[in-house]
XYZ file of N, CA and C in Angstrom:
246
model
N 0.802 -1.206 0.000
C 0.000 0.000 0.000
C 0.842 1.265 0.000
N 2.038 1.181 0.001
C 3.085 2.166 -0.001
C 2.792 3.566 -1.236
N 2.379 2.572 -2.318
C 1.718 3.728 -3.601
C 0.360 3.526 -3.644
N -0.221 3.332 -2.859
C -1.724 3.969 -3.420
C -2.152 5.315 -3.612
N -1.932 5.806 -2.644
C -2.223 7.391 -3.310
C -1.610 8.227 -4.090
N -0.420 7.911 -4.671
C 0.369 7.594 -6.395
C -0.953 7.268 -7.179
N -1.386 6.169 -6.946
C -2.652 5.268 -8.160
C -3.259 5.888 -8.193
N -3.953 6.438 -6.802
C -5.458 7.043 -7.080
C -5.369 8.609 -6.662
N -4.077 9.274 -6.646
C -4.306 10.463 -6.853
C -5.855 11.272 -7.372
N -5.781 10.899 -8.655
C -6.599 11.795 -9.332
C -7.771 11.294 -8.877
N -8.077 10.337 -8.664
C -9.607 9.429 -8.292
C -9.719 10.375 -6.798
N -8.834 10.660 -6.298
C -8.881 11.281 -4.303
C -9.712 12.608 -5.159
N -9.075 13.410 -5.962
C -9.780 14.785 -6.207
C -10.564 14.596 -6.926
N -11.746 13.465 -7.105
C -12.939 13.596 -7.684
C -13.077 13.251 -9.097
N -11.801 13.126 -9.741
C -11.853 12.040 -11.328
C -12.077 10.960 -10.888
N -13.806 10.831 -12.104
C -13.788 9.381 -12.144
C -13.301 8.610 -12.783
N -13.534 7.263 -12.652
C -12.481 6.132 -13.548
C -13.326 6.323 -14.686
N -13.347 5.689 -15.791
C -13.742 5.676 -17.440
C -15.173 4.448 -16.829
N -16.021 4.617 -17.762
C -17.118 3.609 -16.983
C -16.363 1.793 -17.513
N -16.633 1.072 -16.553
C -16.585 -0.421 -16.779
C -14.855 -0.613 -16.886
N -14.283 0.287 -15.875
C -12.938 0.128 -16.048
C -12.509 -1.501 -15.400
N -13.467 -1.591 -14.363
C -13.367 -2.724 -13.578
C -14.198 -3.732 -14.475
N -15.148 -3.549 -15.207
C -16.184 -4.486 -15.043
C -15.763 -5.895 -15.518
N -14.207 -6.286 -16.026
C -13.982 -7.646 -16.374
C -13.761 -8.050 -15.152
N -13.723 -7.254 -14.129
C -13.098 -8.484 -12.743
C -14.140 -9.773 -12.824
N -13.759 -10.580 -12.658
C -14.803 -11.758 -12.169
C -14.790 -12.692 -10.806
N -13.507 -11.824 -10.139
C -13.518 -12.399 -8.841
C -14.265 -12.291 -7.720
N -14.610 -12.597 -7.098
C -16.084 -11.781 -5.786
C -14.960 -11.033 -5.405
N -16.343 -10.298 -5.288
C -14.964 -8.919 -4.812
C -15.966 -7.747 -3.175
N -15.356 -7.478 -2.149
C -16.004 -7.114 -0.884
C -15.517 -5.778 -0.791
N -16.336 -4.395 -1.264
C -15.535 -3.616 -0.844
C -16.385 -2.945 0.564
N -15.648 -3.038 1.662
C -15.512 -2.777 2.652
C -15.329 -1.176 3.737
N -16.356 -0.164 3.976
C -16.338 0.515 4.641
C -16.271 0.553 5.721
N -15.994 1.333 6.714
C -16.611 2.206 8.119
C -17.371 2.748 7.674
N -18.691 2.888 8.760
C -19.840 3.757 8.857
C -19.315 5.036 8.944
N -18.417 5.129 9.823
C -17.708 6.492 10.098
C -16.623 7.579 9.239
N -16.299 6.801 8.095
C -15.349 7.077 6.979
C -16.173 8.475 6.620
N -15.169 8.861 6.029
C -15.626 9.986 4.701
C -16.210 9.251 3.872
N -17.171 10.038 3.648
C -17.789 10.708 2.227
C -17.467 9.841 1.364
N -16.075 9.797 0.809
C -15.344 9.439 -0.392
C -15.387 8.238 -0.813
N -14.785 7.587 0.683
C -14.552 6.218 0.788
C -15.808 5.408 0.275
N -17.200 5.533 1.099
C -17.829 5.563 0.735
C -18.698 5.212 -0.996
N -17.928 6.886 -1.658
C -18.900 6.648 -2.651
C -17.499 5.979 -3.566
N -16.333 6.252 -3.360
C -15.621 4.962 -4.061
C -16.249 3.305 -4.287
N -16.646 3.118 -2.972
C -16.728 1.614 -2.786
C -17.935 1.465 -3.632
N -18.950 2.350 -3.606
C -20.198 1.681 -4.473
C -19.783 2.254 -5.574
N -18.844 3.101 -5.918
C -18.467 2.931 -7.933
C -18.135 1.758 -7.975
N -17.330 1.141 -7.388
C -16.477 0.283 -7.660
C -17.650 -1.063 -7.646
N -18.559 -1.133 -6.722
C -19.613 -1.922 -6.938
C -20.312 -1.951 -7.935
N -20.332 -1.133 -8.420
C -21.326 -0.724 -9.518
C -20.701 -1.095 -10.821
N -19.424 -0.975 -11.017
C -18.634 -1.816 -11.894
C -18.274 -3.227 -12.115
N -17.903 -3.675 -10.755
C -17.705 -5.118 -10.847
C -18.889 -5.348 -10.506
N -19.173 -6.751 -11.789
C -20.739 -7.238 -11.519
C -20.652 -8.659 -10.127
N -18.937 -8.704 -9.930
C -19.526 -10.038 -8.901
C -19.680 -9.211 -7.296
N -19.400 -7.918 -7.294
C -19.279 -7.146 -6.220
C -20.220 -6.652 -5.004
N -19.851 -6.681 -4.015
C -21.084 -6.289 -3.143
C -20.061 -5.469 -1.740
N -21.306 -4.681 -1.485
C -20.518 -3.231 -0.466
C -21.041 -3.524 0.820
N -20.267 -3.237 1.443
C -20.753 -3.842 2.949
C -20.435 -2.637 3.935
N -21.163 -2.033 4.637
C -21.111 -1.162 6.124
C -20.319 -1.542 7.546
N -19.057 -1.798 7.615
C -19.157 -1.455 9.195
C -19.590 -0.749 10.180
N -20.611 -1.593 10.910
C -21.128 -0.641 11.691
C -20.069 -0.159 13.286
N -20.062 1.115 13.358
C -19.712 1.826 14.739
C -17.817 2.121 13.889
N -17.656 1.669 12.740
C -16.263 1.867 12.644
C -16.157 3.159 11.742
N -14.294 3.783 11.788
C -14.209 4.495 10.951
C -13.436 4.058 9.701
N -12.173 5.121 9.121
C -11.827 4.280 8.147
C -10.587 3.269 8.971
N -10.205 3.211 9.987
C -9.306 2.721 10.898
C -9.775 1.571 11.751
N -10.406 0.752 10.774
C -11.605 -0.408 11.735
C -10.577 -1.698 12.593
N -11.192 -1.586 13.381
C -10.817 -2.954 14.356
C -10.908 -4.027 14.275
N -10.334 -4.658 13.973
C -9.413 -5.853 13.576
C -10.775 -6.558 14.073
N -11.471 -6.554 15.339
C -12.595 -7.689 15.865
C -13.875 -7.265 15.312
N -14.053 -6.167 14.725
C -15.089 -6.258 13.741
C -15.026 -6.661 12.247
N -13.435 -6.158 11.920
C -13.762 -6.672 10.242
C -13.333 -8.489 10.284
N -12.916 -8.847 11.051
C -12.539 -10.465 10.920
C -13.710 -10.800 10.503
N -14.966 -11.159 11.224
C -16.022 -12.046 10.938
C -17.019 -11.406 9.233
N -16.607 -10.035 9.192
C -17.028 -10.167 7.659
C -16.286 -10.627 6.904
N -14.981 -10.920 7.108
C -14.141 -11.431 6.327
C -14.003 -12.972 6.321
N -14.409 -13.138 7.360
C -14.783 -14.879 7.679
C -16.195 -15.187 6.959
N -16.749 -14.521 6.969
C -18.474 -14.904 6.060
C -17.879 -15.096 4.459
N -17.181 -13.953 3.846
C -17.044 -13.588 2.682
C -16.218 -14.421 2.073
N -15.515 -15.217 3.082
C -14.192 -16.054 2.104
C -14.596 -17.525 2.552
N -16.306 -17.689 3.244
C -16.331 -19.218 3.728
C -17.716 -19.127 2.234
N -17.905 -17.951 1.498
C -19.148 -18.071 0.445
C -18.654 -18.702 -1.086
């Protein structure tokens, strides 16, 4: 994660990606919020849903973008036992 915000620079200030940039993924794919996150994070995760068709967005509830390890385990335990 050292360059991500290198990658997504321009995506942070509000360029969107080209439509269906994702949409060949075919892997299940979990993108994962805090309730408490920005804004951004947020509406990233449902572009990104909205692109990949195997994709689905999920809420942590009570977290921010800095979630605790004992809440995201068991979505991550549901998502990789499906």
């Amino acid at each position: 994660l050292a360059y991500d915000g290198l990658i997504v620079q321009d995506f942070m200030y509000g360029k969107p990606w080209s439509q269906d940039t994702w949409s060949n993924v075919a892997a299940h794919t979990l993108a994962i919020v805090g309730e408490y996150s920005d804004t951004f994070f947020h509406n990233g995760a449902k572009a990104l849903v909205d692109d990949i068709p195997t994709a689905s967005y999920q809420i942590l509830a009570g977290q921010s973008h800095n979630v605790d390890a004992q809440a995201l385990a068991p979505v991550l335990i549901k998502f990789f036992q499906q």
